[in-house]
Backbone as numpy.savetxt, mean C-alpha at the origin, in Angstrom:
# Nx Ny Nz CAx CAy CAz Cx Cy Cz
-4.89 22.04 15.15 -4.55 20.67 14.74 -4.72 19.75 15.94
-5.50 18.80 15.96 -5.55 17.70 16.50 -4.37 17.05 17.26
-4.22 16.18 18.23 -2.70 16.01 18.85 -2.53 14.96 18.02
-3.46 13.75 17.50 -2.82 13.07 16.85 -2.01 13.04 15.52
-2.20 14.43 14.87 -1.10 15.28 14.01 -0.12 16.38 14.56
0.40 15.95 15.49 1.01 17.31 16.06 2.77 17.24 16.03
2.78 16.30 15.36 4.27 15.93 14.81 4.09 16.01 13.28
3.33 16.50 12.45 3.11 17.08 11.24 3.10 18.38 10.63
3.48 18.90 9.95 3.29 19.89 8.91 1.63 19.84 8.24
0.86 20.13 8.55 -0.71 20.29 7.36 -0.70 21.09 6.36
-1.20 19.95 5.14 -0.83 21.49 4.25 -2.65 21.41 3.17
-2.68 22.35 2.68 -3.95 21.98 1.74 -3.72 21.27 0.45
-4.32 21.14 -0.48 -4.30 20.72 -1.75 -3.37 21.86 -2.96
-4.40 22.73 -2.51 -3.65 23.83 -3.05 -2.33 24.44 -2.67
-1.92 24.37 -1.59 -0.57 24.93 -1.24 0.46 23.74 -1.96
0.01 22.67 -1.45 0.70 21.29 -1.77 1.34 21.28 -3.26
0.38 21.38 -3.70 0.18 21.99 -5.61 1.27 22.66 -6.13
1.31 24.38 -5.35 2.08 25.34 -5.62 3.92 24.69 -5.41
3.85 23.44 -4.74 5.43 23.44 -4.34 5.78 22.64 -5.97
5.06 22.11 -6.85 5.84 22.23 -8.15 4.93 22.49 -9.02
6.09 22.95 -9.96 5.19 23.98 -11.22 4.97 22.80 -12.65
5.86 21.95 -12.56 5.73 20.84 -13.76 3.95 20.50 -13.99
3.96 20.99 -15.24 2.35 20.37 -16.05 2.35 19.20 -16.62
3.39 18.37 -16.86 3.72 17.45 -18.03 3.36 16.12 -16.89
2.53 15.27 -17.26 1.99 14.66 -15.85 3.10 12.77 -16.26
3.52 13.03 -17.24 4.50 11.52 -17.35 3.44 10.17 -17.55
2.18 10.65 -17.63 1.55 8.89 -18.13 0.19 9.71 -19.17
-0.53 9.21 -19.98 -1.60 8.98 -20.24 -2.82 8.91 -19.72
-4.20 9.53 -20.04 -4.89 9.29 -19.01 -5.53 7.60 -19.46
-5.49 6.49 -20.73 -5.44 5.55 -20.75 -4.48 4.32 -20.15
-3.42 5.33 -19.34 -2.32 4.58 -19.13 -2.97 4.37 -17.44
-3.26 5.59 -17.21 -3.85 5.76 -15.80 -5.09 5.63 -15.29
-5.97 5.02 -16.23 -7.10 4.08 -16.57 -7.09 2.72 -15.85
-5.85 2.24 -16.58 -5.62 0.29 -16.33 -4.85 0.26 -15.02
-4.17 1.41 -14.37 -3.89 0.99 -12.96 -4.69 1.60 -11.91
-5.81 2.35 -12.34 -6.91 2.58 -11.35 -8.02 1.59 -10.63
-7.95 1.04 -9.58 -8.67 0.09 -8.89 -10.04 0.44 -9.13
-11.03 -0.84 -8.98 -12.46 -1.31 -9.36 -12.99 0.17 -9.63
-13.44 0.89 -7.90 -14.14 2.16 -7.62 -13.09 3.21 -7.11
-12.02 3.68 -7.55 -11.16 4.99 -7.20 -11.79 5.91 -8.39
-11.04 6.92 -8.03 -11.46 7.97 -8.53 -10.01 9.30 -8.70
-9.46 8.93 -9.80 -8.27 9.81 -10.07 -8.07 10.17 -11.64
-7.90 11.58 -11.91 -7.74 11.53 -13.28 -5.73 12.15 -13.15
-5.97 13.34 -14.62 -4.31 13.32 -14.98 -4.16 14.24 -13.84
-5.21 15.75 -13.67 -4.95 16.30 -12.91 -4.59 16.45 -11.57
-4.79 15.28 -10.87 -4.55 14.88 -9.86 -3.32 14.23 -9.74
-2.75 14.00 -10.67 -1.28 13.04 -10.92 -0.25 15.13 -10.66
-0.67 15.91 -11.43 -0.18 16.72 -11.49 -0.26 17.64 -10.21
-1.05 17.32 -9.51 -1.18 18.55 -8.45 -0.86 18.27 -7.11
-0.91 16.68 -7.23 -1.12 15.39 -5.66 0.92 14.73 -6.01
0.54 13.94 -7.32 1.56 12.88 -7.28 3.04 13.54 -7.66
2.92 13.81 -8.64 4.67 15.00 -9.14 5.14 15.84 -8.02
4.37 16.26 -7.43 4.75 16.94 -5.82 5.53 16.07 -4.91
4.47 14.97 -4.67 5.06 13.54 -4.02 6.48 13.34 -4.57
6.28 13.18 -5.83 7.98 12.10 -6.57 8.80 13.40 -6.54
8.93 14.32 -6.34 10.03 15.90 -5.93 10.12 15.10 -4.22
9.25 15.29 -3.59 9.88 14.70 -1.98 10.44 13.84 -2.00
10.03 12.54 -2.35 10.56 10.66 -2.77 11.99 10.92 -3.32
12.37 11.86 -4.08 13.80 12.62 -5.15 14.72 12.92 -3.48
14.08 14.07 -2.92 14.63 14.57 -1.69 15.46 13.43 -0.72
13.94 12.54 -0.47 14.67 11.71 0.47 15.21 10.29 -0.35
15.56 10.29 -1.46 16.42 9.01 -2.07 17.73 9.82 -2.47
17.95 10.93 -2.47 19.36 11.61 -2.54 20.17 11.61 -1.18
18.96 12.01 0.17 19.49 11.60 0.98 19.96 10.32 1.80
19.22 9.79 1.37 19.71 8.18 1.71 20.81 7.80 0.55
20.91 8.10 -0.57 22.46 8.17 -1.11 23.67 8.74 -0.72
23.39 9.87 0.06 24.65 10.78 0.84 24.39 10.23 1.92
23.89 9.37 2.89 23.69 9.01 3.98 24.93 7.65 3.88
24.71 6.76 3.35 24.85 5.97 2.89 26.73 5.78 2.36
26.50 6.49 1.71 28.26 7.28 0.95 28.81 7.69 2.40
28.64 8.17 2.97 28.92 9.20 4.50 28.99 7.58 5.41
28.88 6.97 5.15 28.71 5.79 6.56 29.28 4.73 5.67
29.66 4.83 4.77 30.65 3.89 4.07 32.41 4.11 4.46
32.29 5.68 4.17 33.93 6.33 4.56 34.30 6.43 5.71
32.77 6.38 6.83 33.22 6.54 7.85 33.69 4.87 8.54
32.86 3.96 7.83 33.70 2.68 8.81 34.60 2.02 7.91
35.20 2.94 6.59 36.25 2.61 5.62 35.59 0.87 5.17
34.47 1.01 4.99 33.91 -0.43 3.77 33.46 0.16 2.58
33.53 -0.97 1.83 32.77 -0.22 0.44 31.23 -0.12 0.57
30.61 1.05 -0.38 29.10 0.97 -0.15 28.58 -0.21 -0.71
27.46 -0.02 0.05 26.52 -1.47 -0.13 25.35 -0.98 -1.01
25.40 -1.69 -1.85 23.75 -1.55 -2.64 23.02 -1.87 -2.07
21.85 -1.08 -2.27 20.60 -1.89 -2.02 19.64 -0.63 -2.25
18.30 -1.21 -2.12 17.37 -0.65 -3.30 16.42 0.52 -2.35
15.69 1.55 -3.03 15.03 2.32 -1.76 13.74 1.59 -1.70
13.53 1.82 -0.34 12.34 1.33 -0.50 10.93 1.83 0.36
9.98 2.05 -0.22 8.87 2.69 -0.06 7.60 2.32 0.45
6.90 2.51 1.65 5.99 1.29 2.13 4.73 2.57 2.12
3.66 1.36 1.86 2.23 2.11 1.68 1.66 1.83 2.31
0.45 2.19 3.31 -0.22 1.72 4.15 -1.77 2.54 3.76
-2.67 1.94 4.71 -3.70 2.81 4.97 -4.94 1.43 4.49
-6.30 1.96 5.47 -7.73 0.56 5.36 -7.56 -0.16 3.78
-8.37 -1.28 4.10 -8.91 -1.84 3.11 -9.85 -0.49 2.11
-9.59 -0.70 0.83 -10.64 0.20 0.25 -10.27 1.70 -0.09
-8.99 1.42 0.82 -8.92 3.48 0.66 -8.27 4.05 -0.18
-7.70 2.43 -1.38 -6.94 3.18 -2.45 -5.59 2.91 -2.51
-5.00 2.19 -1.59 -3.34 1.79 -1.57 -2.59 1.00 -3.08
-3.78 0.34 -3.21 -3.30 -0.26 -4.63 -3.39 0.62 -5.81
-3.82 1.84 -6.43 -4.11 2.43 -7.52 -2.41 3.33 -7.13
-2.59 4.04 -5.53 -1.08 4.84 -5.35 0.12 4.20 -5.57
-0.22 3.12 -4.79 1.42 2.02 -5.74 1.57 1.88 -6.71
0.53 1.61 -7.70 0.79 1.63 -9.10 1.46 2.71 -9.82
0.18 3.42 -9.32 1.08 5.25 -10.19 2.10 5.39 -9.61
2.69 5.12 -8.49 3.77 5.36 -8.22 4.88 4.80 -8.67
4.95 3.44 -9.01 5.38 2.51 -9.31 5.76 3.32 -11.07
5.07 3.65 -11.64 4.59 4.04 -13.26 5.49 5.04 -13.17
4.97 6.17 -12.43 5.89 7.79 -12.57 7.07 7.26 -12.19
7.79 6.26 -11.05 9.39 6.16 -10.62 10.08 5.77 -11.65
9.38 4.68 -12.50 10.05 4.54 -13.71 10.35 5.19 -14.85
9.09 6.09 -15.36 9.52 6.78 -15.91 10.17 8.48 -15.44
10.45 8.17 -14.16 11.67 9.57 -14.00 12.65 8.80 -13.67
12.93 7.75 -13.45 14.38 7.33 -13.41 14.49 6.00 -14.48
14.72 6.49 -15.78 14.39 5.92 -16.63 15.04 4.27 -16.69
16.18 4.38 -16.38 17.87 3.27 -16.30 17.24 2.29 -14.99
16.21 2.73 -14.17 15.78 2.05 -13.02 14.67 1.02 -13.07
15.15 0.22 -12.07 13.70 -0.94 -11.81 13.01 -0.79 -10.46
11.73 -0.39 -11.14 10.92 -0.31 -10.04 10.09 -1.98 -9.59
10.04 -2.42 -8.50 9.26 -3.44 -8.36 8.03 -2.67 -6.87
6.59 -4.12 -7.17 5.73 -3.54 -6.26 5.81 -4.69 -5.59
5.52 -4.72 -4.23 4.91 -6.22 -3.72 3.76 -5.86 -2.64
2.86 -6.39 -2.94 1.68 -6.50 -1.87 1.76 -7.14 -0.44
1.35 -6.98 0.65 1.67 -8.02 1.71 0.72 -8.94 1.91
-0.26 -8.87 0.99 -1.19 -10.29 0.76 -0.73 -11.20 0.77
0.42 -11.04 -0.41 1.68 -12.74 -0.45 1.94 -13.06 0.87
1.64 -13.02 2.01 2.72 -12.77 2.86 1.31 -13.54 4.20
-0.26 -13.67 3.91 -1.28 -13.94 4.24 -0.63 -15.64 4.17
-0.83 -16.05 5.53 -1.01 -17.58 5.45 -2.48 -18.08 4.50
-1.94 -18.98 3.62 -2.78 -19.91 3.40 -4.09 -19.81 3.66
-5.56 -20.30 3.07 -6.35 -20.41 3.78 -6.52 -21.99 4.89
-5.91 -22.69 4.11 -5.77 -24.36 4.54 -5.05 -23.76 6.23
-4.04 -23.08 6.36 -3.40 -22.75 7.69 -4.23 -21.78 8.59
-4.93 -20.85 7.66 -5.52 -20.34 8.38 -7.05 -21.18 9.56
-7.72 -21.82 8.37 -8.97 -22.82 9.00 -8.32 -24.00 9.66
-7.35 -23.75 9.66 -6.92 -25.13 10.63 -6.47 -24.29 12.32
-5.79 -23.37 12.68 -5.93 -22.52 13.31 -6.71 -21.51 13.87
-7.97 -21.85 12.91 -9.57 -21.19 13.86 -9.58 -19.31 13.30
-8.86 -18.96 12.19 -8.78 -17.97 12.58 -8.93 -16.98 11.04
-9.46 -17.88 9.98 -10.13 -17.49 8.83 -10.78 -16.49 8.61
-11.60 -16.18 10.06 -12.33 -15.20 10.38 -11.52 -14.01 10.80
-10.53 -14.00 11.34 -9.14 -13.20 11.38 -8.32 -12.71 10.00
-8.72 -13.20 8.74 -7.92 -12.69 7.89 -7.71 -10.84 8.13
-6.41 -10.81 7.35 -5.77 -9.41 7.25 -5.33 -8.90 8.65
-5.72 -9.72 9.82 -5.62 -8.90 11.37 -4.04 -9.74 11.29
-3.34 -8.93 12.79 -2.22 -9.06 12.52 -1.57 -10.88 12.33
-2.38 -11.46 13.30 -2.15 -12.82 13.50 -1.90 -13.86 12.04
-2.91 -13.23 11.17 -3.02 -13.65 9.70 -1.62 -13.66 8.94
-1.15 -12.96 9.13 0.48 -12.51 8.04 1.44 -13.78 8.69
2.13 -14.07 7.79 3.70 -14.60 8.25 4.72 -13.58 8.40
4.28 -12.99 9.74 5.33 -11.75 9.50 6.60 -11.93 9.52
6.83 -12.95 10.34 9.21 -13.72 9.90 9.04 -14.05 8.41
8.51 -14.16 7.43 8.41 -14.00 6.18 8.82 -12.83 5.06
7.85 -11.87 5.74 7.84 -10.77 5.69 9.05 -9.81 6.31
9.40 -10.07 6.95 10.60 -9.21 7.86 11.59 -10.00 7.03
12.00 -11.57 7.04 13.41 -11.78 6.17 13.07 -11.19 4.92
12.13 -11.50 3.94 12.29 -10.71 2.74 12.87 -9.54 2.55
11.96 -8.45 3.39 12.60 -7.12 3.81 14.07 -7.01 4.01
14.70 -7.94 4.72 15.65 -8.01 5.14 17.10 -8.37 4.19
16.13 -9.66 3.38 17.29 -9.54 2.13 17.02 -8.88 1.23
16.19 -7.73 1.16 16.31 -6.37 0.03 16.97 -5.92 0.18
17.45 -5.31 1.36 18.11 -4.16 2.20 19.82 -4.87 1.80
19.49 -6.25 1.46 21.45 -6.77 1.35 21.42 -7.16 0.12
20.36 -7.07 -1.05 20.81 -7.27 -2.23 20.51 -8.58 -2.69
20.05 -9.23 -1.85 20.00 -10.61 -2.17 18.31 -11.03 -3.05
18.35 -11.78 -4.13 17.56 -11.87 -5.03 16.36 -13.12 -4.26
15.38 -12.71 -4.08 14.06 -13.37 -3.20 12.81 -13.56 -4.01
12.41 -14.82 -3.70 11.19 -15.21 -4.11 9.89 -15.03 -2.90
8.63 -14.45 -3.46 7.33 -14.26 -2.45 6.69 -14.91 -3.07
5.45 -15.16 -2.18 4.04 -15.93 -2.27 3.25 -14.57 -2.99
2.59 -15.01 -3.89 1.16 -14.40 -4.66 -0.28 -14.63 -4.24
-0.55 -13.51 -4.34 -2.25 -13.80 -3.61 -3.29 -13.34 -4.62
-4.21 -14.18 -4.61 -5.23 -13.78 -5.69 -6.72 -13.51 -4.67
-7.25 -12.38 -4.75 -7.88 -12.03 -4.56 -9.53 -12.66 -5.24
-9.27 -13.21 -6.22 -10.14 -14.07 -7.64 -10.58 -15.20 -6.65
-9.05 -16.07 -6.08 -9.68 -16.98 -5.46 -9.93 -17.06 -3.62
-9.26 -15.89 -3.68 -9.59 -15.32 -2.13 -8.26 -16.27 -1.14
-7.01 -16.44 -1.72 -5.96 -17.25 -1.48 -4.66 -16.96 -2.04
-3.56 -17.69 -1.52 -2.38 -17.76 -1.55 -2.68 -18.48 -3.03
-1.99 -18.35 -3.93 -2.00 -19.06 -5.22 -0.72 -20.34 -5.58
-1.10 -21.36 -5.14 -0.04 -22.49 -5.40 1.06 -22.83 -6.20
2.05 -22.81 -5.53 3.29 -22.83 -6.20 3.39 -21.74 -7.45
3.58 -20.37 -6.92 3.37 -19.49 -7.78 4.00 -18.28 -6.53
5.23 -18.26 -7.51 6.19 -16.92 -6.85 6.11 -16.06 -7.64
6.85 -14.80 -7.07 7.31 -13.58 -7.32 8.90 -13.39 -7.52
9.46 -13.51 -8.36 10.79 -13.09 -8.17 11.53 -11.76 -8.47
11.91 -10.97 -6.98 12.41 -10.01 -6.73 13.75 -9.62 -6.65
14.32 -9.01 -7.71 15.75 -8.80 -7.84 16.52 -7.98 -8.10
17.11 -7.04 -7.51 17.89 -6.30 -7.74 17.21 -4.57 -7.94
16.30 -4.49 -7.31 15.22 -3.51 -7.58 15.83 -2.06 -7.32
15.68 -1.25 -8.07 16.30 0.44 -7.73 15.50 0.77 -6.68
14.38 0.38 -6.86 13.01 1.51 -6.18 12.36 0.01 -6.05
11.38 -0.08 -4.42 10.96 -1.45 -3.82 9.52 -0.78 -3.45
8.32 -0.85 -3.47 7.20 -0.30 -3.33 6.35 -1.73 -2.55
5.92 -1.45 -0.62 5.85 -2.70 -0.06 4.70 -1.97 0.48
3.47 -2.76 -0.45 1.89 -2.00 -0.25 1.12 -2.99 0.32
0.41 -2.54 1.88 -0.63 -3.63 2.05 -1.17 -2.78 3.67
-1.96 -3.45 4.36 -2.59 -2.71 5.60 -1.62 -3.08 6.30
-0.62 -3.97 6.73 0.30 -4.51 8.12 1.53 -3.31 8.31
2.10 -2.57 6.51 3.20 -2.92 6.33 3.66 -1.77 7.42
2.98 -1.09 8.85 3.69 -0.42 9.88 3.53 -1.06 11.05
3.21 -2.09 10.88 2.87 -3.22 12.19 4.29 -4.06 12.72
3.94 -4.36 13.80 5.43 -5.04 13.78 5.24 -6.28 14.60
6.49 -7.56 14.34 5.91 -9.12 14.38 5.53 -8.93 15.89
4.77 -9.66 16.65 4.50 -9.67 18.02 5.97 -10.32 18.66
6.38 -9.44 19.68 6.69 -10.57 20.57 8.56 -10.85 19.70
9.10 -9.45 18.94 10.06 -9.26 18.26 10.38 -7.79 18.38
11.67 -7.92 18.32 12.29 -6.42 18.20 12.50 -6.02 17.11
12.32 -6.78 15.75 12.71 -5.62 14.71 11.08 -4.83 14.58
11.47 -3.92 13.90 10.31 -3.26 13.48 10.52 -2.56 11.79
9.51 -3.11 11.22 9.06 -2.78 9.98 9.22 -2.15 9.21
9.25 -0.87 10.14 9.69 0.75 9.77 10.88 1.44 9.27
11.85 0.35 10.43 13.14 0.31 10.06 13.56 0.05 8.43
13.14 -0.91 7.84 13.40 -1.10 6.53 12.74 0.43 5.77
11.91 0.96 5.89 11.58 2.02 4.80 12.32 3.13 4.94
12.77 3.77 3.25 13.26 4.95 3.47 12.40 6.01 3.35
10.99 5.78 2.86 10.30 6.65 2.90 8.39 5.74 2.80
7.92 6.67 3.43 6.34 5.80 3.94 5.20 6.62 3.49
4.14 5.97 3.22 3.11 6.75 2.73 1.64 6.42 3.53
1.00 6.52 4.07 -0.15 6.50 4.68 -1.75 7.27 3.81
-2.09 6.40 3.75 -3.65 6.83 3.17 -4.87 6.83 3.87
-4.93 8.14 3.93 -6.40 7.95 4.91 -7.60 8.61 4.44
-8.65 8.81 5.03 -10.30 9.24 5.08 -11.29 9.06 6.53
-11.84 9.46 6.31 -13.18 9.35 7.03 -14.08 7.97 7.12
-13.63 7.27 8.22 -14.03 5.78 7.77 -15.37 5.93 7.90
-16.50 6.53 7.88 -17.55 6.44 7.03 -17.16 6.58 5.78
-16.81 7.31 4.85 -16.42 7.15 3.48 -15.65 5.85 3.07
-14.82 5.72 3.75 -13.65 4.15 3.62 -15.26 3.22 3.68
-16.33 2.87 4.25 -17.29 2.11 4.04 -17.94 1.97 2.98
-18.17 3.41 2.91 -19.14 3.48 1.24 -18.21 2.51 0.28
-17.01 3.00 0.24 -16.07 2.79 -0.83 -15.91 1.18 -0.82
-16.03 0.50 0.58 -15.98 -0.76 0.24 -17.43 -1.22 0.11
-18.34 -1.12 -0.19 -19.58 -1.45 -0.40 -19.62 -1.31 -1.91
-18.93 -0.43 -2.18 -19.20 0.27 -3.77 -18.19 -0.82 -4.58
-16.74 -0.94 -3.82 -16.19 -2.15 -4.65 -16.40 -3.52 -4.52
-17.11 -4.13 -3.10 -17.83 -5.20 -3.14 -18.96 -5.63 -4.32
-19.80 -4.32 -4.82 -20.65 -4.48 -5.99 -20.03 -5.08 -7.04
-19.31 -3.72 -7.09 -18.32 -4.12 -8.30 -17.46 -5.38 -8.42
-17.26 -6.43 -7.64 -16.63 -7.37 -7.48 -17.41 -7.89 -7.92
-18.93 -8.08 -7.69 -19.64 -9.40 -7.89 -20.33 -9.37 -9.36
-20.03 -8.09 -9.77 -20.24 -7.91 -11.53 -19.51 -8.40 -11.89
-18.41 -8.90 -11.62 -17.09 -9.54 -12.91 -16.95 -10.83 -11.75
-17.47 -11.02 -10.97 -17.92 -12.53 -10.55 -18.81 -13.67 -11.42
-20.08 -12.71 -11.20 -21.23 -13.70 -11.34 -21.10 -14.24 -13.06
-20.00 -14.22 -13.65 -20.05 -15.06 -14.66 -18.78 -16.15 -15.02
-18.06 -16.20 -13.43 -16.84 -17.09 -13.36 -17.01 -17.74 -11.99
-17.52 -19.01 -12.04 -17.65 -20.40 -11.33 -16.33 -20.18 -10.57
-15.17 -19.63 -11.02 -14.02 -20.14 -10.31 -13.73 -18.93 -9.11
-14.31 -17.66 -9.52 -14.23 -16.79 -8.74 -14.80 -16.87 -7.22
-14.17 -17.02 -6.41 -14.44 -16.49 -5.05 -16.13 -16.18 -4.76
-15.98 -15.11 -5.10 -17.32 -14.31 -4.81 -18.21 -14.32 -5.54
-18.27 -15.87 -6.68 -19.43 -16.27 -7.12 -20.50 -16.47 -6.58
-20.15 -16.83 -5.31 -21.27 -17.25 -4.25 -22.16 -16.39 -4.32
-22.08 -14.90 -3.94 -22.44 -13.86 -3.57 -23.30 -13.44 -4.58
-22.28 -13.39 -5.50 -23.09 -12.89 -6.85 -24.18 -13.47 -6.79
-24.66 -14.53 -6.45 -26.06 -14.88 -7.25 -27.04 -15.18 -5.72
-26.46 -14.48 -5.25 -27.24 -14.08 -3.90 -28.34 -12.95 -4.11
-29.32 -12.74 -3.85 -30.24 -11.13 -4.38 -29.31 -10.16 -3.50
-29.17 -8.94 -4.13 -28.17 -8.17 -3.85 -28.67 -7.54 -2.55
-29.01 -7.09 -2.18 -29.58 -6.68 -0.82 -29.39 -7.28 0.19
-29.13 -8.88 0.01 -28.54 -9.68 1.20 -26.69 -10.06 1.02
-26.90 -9.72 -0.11 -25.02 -10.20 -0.43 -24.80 -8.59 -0.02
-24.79 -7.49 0.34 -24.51 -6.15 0.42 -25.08 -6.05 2.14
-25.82 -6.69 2.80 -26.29 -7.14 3.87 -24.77 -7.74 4.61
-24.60 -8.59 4.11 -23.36 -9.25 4.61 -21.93 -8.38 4.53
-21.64 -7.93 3.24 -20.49 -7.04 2.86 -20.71 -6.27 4.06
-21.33 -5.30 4.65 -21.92 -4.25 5.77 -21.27 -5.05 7.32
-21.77 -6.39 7.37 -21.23 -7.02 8.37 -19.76 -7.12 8.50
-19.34 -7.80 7.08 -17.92 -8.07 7.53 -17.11 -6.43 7.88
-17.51 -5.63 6.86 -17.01 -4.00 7.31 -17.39 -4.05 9.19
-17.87 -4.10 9.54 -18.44 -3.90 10.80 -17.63 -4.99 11.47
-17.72 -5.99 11.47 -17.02 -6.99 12.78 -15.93 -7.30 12.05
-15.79 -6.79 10.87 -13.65 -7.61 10.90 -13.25 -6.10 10.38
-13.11 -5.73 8.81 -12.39 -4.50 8.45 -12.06 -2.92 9.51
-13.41 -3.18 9.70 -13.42 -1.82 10.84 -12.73 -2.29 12.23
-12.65 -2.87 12.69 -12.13 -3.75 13.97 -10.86 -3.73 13.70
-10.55 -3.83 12.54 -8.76 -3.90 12.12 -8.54 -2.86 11.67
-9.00 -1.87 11.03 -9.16 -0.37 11.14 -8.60 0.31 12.31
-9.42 0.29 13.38 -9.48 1.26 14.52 -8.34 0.33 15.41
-8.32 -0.67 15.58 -7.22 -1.25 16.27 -5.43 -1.69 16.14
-5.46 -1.60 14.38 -4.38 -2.37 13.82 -3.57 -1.14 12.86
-4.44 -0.88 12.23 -3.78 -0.21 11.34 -4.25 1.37 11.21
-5.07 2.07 12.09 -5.26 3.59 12.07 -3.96 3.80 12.97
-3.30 2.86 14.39 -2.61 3.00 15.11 -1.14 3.69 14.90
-1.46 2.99 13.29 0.45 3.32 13.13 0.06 4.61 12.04
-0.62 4.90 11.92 -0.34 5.91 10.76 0.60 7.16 11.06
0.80 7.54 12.42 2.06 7.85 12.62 3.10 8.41 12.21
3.11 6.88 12.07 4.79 5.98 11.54 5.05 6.18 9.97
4.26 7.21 9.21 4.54 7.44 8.02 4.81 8.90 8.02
5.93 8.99 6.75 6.76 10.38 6.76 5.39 11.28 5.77
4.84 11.04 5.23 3.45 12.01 5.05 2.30 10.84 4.82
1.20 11.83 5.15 -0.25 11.03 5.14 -1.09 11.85 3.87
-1.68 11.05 3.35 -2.74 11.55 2.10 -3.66 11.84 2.73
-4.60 12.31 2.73 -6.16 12.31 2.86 -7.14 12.49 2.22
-8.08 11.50 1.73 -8.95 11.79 1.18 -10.15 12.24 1.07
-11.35 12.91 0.47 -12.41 13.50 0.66 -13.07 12.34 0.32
-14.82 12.79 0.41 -15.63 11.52 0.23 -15.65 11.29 -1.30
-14.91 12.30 -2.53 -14.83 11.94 -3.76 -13.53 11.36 -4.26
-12.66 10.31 -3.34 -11.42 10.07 -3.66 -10.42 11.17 -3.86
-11.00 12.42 -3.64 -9.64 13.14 -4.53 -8.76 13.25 -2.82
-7.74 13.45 -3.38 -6.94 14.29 -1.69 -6.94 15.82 -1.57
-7.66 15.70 -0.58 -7.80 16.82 -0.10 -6.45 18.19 1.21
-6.23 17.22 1.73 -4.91 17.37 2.24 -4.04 16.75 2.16
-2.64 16.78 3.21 -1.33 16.56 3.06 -0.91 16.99 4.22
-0.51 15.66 5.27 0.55 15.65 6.35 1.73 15.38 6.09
2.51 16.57 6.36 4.24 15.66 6.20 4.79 15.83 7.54
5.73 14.94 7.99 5.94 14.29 9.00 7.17 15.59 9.47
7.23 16.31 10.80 8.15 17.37 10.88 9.90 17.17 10.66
């Protein structure tokens, strides 16, 4: 094993598998259709062999943060405090963070039936583009400078106390913060906080990020594959573009594809990959297991954190 896993457990697919025996996979494969992103690649069996394994650990460590919790209530004689678990996703652009939150999001609810699961992206959380081009640094999106991370950290902050919070929405359609258009987050059993920052921490501040999660997930690959995959959903973007004026990446669309896929190649190269290898491969770490994927989306292994 590599040193940069050497505070891990490695396990295969197959061993991973064997730690539960449940066949009954809890969704549909039409159900698990509509939360599969543009170009992923997951069917039921993979819910059964990858994800039900996962939600048995997620069980582990939300019982223990309930006896943790109970135990540090009696000990400074206050009453316990609610507040919701909460689960942070990380890993590149492209590699799939949004399809795992979903299903995850899907299976928590339906095994804790009485519960509310909420998701939030840290896109909401992306200044503006108006703030960003006024600050020179548009060309910076997603790098750390981009986020309102005191945004991001109080939100976090009033989950953890119960307190009912409104976020910013990001549309990807128009490549922006979406105007006067919240999220309202309240009272959540289970908190699912998916985006590339969410193990980064504000510059030039002592809290750290990490602190808020009770349990972390990291997604990784072979960033040659993480490329293909964004080339493959850049296509796919500009198919359900090129017939909406309002979309973003109309532009592109009606570009001859060889030069709009010309460019996609660039930005992978001087921004995604740059924030890749510098920003966000850094912390992967900082998550209590790592996925990994093969060049066919499936996961192939499984780091859990010792």
């Amino acid at each position: 094993m590599s040193n940069e896993f050497i505070n891990f457990i490695k396990m295969s697919r197959q061993s991973w598998k064997d730690l539960h025996q449940q066949s009954r996979p809890l969704l549909t494969e039409d159900e698990l259709e509509t939360i599969t992103s543009l170009n992923d690649n997951i069917n039921i069996t993979d819910v059964i062999e990858v994800y039900l394994p996962l939600l048995n650990l997620i069980q582990i460590y939300k019982i223990n943060q309930e006896n943790l919790s109970f135990s540090k209530s009696l000990f400074l004689k206050k009453d316990a405090h609610y507040r919701p678990f909460i689960i942070g996703i990380s890993g590149s652009v492209a590699v799939g963070k949004s399809t795992t939150s979903r299903l995850l999001q899907l299976l928590l609810a339906r095994t804790f039936k009485s519960s509310k699961v909420e998701l939030v992206t840290t896109d909401g959380f992306l200044y503006p583009n108006a703030y960003l081009s006024k600050h020179n640094i548009l060309n910076r999106k997603g790098f750390p400078e981009s986020y309102n991370m005191e945004l991001l950290l109080n939100f976090l902050d009033a989950m953890k106390n119960g307190v009912t919070t409104e976020v910013p929405v990001y549309s990807h359609e128009i490549y922006d913060i979406i105007p006067n258009h919240l999220q309202t987050i309240e009272s959540p059993d289970f908190l699912i906080v998916e985006g590339i920052n969410v193990f980064q921490n504000q510059q030039n501040n002592r809290l750290y990020m990490n602190d808020y999660f009770d349990f972390s997930i990291y997604i990784d690959a072979d960033r040659n594959h993480i490329e293909n995959w964004y080339i493959e959903r850049f296509e796919s973007i500009l198919e359900l573009a090129k017939n909406d004026a309002s979309n973003f990446y109309t532009e592109y669309a009606s570009m001859p594809r060889d030069e709009a896929i010309a460019f996609a190649k660039e930005v992978w190269k001087n921004v995604n990959l740059v924030n890749l290898e510098n920003y966000i491969e850094p912390t992967r770490n900082r998550a209590q297991i790592i996925l990994h994927k093969a060049q066919d989306h499936k996961i192939d292994e499984i780091f859990i954190k010792k």
